[in-house]
Amino acid sequence: DSSFLHFHESDCDIRGSSSCESVLSLNTEKILSQAKSLAEQKRFPFATDNDNTNEELAIAYVLIGNGLYDEAIRHFSTMLQEEPELVSAIYGRGIAYGKKGLHDMKNAELALFELSRVISLEPDRPEVFEQRAEILSPLGRVSEALSDLTRAIQLQPSARLYRHRGTLYFISEVSGFGGLCLLCGLLFQAIESFKEALKQKADFVDAYKSLGQAYRELGNFDAATESFQKALLLNQNHVQTLQLKGMMLYHHGSLDEALKNFKRCLQLEPYNEVCQYMKGLSHVAMGQFYEGIKAQTKVMLNDPLPGQKASPEYLKVKYLREYSRYLHAHLDTPLTEYNIDTDLPGNFKDHWAKNLPFLIENYEEQPGLQPHIKDVLFQNFESYKPDVQDLICVADHLGSMMQYETPGFLPNKRIHRAMGLATLEVMQAVQRTWANSKVRINGKTRLMQWRDMFDIAREISANVNILFLFRIADPDQPVLWLDQMPARSLSRGFNNHINLIRGQVINMRYMEYFEKILHFIKDRILVYHGANNPKGLLEVREALEKVHKVEDLLPIMKFNSKTRDGFTVNTKVPSLKDQGKEYDGFTITITGDKVGNILFSVETQTTEERTQLYHAEIDALYKDLTAKGKVLVLSAEMGEADAVCNLILSLVYYFYNLMPLSRGSSVIAYSVIMGALMASGKEVSGKIPKGKANLFCFVAFQLVDFEAMTAPGSEAFSKIARSWMNLKSISPSYKTLPSISEMFPTLRTMIEVLNTDSSYCFKKTIIVV
């Protein structure tokens, strides 16, 4: 809002009036008094040399300042009938239309028309360009808004303008395949704009806060920390900075530091739901259930007022509280003797996995906290025996191998340790199985099955790590087997849905795969038209040759009435077990009528029938893997090791395409790959690679799950994966590491080891070389 629309006490201290009152309660005399004061000071844009005209203009601006936009528009319109090019009246009417246009497209367009008229009459006034940008950006016309802000900066640079432009860069994403390359560029441009704002005004707290958040989005923890810290040095009570810094620290795995920020945030704003929710989440993640559930309950008490939309935190908190109670009750139960998939009620799991409001009929709450079960205490790294210290450091190293080295992924040291521990336990469990020993699962001893490998990784990541954010899953979302959901909900299907483009929002993570998916779509369109529209096939083929990005497909839709509003394309996954047989892969959907109004998405639908087909395939592969693994234990021949490696990658290829978990299928599967390969005597020494270079981000990156989903078959996926895994013989020192299941048999011991400080490992020589 422009400053001249904000009335202060000094502006209204006229004829004994001590403060401003709403125009709704002001009489005509008071309106005129305020207008006269405004006119005398010429505190509105484009004031004239005529005192009478200025008073008339001021009346309309007073009306705007008090929210009476229709009255202001009528007043300006009356003046413009007499003087059609009175710039201040045109500008004021544009502002009034703009205020109404927040909820009305027609008024927004009228506002743009009026402001454009002003620019044609007064082309060198920066405030007009800024006002027009404020109308354009909510309409999605981002490039035009950025152009206006740039022009305003050229005319009269200011810290406010730079921050405004930086914020717009930050929240904007450019539509279309060509725009994908610009997404990182927009963040970098936002950063440069915030820096320019700080050159103009060195103590601009909001600019430092926004700069910190931009760096956090890029995954640059150190730069983000520095910017947030500078904001807090200028204003230690800046709540937004405390909240954003706390969330970044939480997502980095620095929960102690995150808690300090959330607590300070709540001292300043006791009713801040985000800080309250995150405080509860942080406490529970660290095993401090009493404080955690107390904070969660405070969020639950913030019932939305009638007609008020409930906050995301309010909608999620009851699931978190119930899960927290369940975890606390099982703190000292061996991990092998309970299972959330069978313990939690079916309707609860169904609603939780689908992010539905907590409206579950006849739901019986989890028991409250039991006083005899104490919270988790902090464990010093030095209190562990030397061999366990080695184990922790190796887990940290292995987990770091799963970090994407690319903008947008914030490293999380807690995640690294959890997935490293999962990898080591998969290795140890598979080795025991190949040596003919049995495993203990859910209180029963039996031979290990393929699902047990994923359960090992899931137990470490789900029972503990579900509370920590990593980029492919939310911190308070469930990691559940979809086939163990209630039969009724499974029959309807569970969808793993990924938007690649939605309107102007681009999913940067999958940019490496756009070209591959685009080629696949073009091939399927040719097949479709060859079968259903053979006469128009030549025309379609010629049109497809001109398709180089997603929006180029829009005209192709119009070639057939059935695809005019969009179309879907299904991928197929070839079977190894039954040659010639294919399973449903994922569905690609494209809808929209113009650039900027596109939905381009992929979806995997997990139904009971589809799950059974994939399970049969994975069962056959696991049976073969176990047999060859047993041979490998007795033989060191290279051919056996290669065969085992290919079977492991093939098994995981079908797991990726099945997507059988509600969250986290990808990272859990990758820890299984690493652990099973280590059991076969091979260690992954290469990192997940960066992909093709592009203009602004410098690199895209490969996602292991999407490599599997877009590969034409398991052999192709194995070839791709092996090309960058850089497999080498495992170090003999792995055999001397203690057993994960014996060292950390309970949830309490797992939380303890995740809580312990890992800085000692940087000073320690890691035993794996």
CSV table of C-alpha atoms in Angstrom, one decimal, residues 110-288:
chain,number,residue,atom,x,y,z
A,110,LEU,CA,-9.8,-1.8,-15.3
A,111,ALA,CA,-7.0,-0.9,-12.8
A,112,LEU,CA,-4.4,-1.9,-15.4
A,113,PHE,CA,-6.1,0.2,-18.1
A,114,GLU,CA,-6.1,3.3,-15.9
A,115,LEU,CA,-2.5,2.8,-14.7
A,116,SER,CA,-1.3,2.3,-18.3
A,117,ARG,CA,-3.0,5.6,-19.2
A,118,VAL,CA,-1.1,7.3,-16.5
A,119,ILE,CA,2.2,5.9,-17.8
A,120,SER,CA,1.4,7.1,-21.3
A,121,LEU,CA,0.9,10.6,-19.8
A,122,GLU,CA,3.7,10.5,-17.2
A,123,PRO,CA,6.2,7.9,-18.3
A,124,ASP,CA,8.9,8.7,-15.7
A,125,ARG,CA,7.0,8.2,-12.4
A,126,PRO,CA,8.3,5.0,-10.6
A,127,GLU,CA,5.4,4.7,-8.3
A,128,VAL,CA,3.0,4.1,-11.2
A,129,PHE,CA,5.1,1.2,-12.5
A,130,GLU,CA,5.2,-0.2,-8.9
A,131,GLN,CA,1.5,0.0,-8.6
A,132,ARG,CA,0.9,-1.7,-11.9
A,133,ALA,CA,3.3,-4.5,-10.9
A,134,GLU,CA,1.2,-5.1,-7.8
A,135,ILE,CA,-1.8,-5.7,-10.0
A,136,LEU,CA,0.0,-7.8,-12.6
A,137,SER,CA,1.7,-10.3,-10.2
A,138,PRO,CA,-1.4,-11.8,-8.6
A,139,LEU,CA,-2.8,-12.2,-12.2
A,140,GLY,CA,0.1,-14.5,-13.0
A,141,ARG,CA,1.7,-11.9,-15.4
A,142,VAL,CA,5.0,-12.2,-13.6
A,143,SER,CA,7.3,-11.2,-16.4
A,144,GLU,CA,5.3,-8.0,-17.0
A,145,ALA,CA,5.4,-7.2,-13.3
A,146,LEU,CA,9.1,-7.8,-13.1
A,147,SER,CA,9.6,-5.5,-16.1
A,148,ASP,CA,7.6,-2.8,-14.4
A,149,LEU,CA,9.6,-3.1,-11.2
A,150,THR,CA,12.9,-3.0,-13.1
A,151,ARG,CA,11.7,0.2,-14.9
A,152,ALA,CA,10.8,1.7,-11.5
A,153,ILE,CA,14.3,0.9,-10.2
A,154,GLN,CA,15.9,2.5,-13.2
A,155,LEU,CA,13.9,5.7,-12.6
A,156,GLN,CA,14.4,5.9,-8.8
A,157,PRO,CA,16.2,3.0,-7.0
A,158,SER,CA,15.1,2.2,-3.5
A,159,ALA,CA,15.5,-0.6,-1.0
A,160,ARG,CA,11.8,-1.2,-1.1
A,161,LEU,CA,11.7,-1.7,-4.9
A,162,TYR,CA,14.7,-4.0,-4.9
A,163,ARG,CA,13.1,-6.2,-2.1
A,164,HIS,CA,9.8,-6.1,-4.0
A,165,ARG,CA,11.5,-7.3,-7.2
A,166,GLY,CA,13.5,-9.9,-5.2
A,167,THR,CA,10.4,-11.3,-3.6
A,168,LEU,CA,8.7,-11.6,-6.9
A,169,TYR,CA,11.7,-13.4,-8.4
A,170,PHE,CA,11.7,-15.7,-5.3
A,171,ILE,CA,8.0,-16.7,-5.5
A,172,SER,CA,7.8,-16.9,-9.3
A,173,GLU,CA,8.3,-19.8,-11.6
A,174,VAL,CA,8.2,-19.5,-15.4
A,175,SER,CA,5.9,-21.9,-17.3
A,176,GLY,CA,6.9,-24.2,-20.1
A,177,PHE,CA,9.9,-26.4,-20.7
A,178,GLY,CA,12.1,-23.5,-21.6
A,179,GLY,CA,11.1,-21.9,-18.3
A,180,LEU,CA,12.5,-24.8,-16.3
A,181,CYS,CA,16.0,-23.6,-16.9
A,182,LEU,CA,15.0,-20.2,-15.5
A,183,LEU,CA,13.8,-21.5,-12.1
A,184,CYS,CA,17.1,-21.5,-10.4
A,185,GLY,CA,17.9,-18.4,-12.3
A,186,LEU,CA,14.9,-16.7,-10.7
A,187,LEU,CA,16.2,-17.6,-7.3
A,188,PHE,CA,19.7,-16.2,-8.1
A,189,GLN,CA,18.1,-13.1,-9.5
A,190,ALA,CA,16.0,-12.8,-6.3
A,191,ILE,CA,19.2,-13.1,-4.3
A,192,GLU,CA,20.8,-10.3,-6.3
A,193,SER,CA,17.8,-8.1,-5.9
A,194,PHE,CA,17.8,-8.6,-2.1
A,195,LYS,CA,21.5,-7.7,-2.1
A,196,GLU,CA,20.8,-4.5,-4.1
A,197,ALA,CA,18.1,-3.7,-1.6
A,198,LEU,CA,20.6,-4.0,1.2
A,199,LYS,CA,23.0,-1.7,-0.6
A,200,GLN,CA,20.3,0.9,-0.6
A,201,LYS,CA,19.4,0.3,3.0
A,202,ALA,CA,21.9,-1.6,5.1
A,203,ASP,CA,19.6,-2.2,8.0
A,204,PHE,CA,16.7,-3.7,6.0
A,205,VAL,CA,15.7,-6.6,8.2
A,206,ASP,CA,13.1,-8.0,5.8
A,207,ALA,CA,15.6,-8.1,3.0
A,208,TYR,CA,18.0,-10.2,5.1
A,209,LYS,CA,15.2,-12.5,6.1
A,210,SER,CA,14.1,-13.0,2.4
A,211,LEU,CA,17.8,-13.4,1.4
A,212,GLY,CA,18.1,-16.2,4.0
A,213,GLN,CA,15.0,-18.0,2.7
A,214,ALA,CA,16.2,-17.7,-0.9
A,215,TYR,CA,19.5,-19.3,0.1
A,216,ARG,CA,17.6,-22.0,2.1
A,217,GLU,CA,15.6,-22.8,-1.0
A,218,LEU,CA,18.8,-23.3,-3.0
A,219,GLY,CA,20.1,-25.6,-0.2
A,220,ASN,CA,22.9,-23.3,0.8
A,221,PHE,CA,22.8,-23.8,4.6
A,222,ASP,CA,25.8,-21.6,5.5
A,223,ALA,CA,24.7,-18.6,3.4
A,224,ALA,CA,21.1,-18.9,4.7
A,225,THR,CA,22.4,-19.0,8.3
A,226,GLU,CA,24.5,-15.9,7.8
A,227,SER,CA,21.6,-13.9,6.4
A,228,PHE,CA,19.1,-15.0,9.0
A,229,GLN,CA,21.7,-14.1,11.7
A,230,LYS,CA,22.2,-10.6,10.3
A,231,ALA,CA,18.4,-10.1,10.3
A,232,LEU,CA,18.3,-11.1,14.0
A,233,LEU,CA,21.3,-8.9,14.9
A,234,LEU,CA,19.3,-6.0,13.5
A,235,ASN,CA,16.1,-7.1,15.3
A,236,GLN,CA,16.3,-10.0,17.7
A,237,ASN,CA,12.5,-10.0,18.0
A,238,HIS,CA,11.8,-10.5,14.3
A,239,VAL,CA,9.3,-13.4,14.5
A,240,GLN,CA,9.3,-14.3,10.8
A,241,THR,CA,13.1,-14.7,10.8
A,242,LEU,CA,13.0,-16.8,14.0
A,243,GLN,CA,10.3,-19.1,12.4
A,244,LEU,CA,12.1,-19.5,9.1
A,245,LYS,CA,15.5,-20.0,10.7
A,246,GLY,CA,14.0,-22.6,13.0
A,247,MET,CA,12.4,-24.5,10.2
A,248,MET,CA,15.7,-24.5,8.2
A,249,LEU,CA,17.6,-25.8,11.2
A,250,TYR,CA,15.0,-28.5,11.8
A,251,HIS,CA,15.3,-29.6,8.1
A,252,HIS,CA,19.0,-29.6,8.5
A,253,GLY,CA,18.8,-32.0,11.4
A,254,SER,CA,19.9,-29.4,14.0
A,255,LEU,CA,17.0,-29.9,16.3
A,256,ASP,CA,18.4,-28.4,19.5
A,257,GLU,CA,19.1,-25.1,17.6
A,258,ALA,CA,15.8,-25.3,15.9
A,259,LEU,CA,14.0,-25.5,19.2
A,260,LYS,CA,15.7,-22.4,20.5
A,261,ASN,CA,14.3,-20.4,17.6
A,262,PHE,CA,10.8,-21.8,18.0
A,263,LYS,CA,10.7,-21.1,21.7
A,264,ARG,CA,11.9,-17.5,21.2
A,265,CYS,CA,9.2,-17.2,18.5
A,266,LEU,CA,6.5,-18.3,20.9
A,267,GLN,CA,7.8,-15.9,23.6
A,268,LEU,CA,7.1,-13.1,21.2
A,269,GLU,CA,3.9,-14.6,19.6
A,270,PRO,CA,2.3,-17.2,21.9
A,271,TYR,CA,-0.3,-18.0,19.3
A,272,ASN,CA,2.0,-18.7,16.4
A,273,GLU,CA,0.7,-22.0,15.2
A,274,VAL,CA,3.7,-22.8,13.0
A,275,CYS,CA,6.2,-22.3,15.7
A,276,GLN,CA,4.0,-24.2,18.2
A,277,TYR,CA,3.6,-27.1,15.8
A,278,MET,CA,7.3,-27.2,14.9
A,279,LYS,CA,8.2,-27.0,18.6
A,280,GLY,CA,6.1,-30.1,19.3
A,281,LEU,CA,7.5,-31.9,16.3
A,282,SER,CA,11.1,-31.1,17.3
A,283,HIS,CA,10.6,-32.3,20.8
A,284,VAL,CA,9.0,-35.6,19.7
A,285,ALA,CA,11.7,-36.2,17.1
A,286,MET,CA,14.3,-35.9,19.9
A,287,GLY,CA,12.3,-38.3,22.1
A,288,GLN,CA,11.0,-35.6,24.4
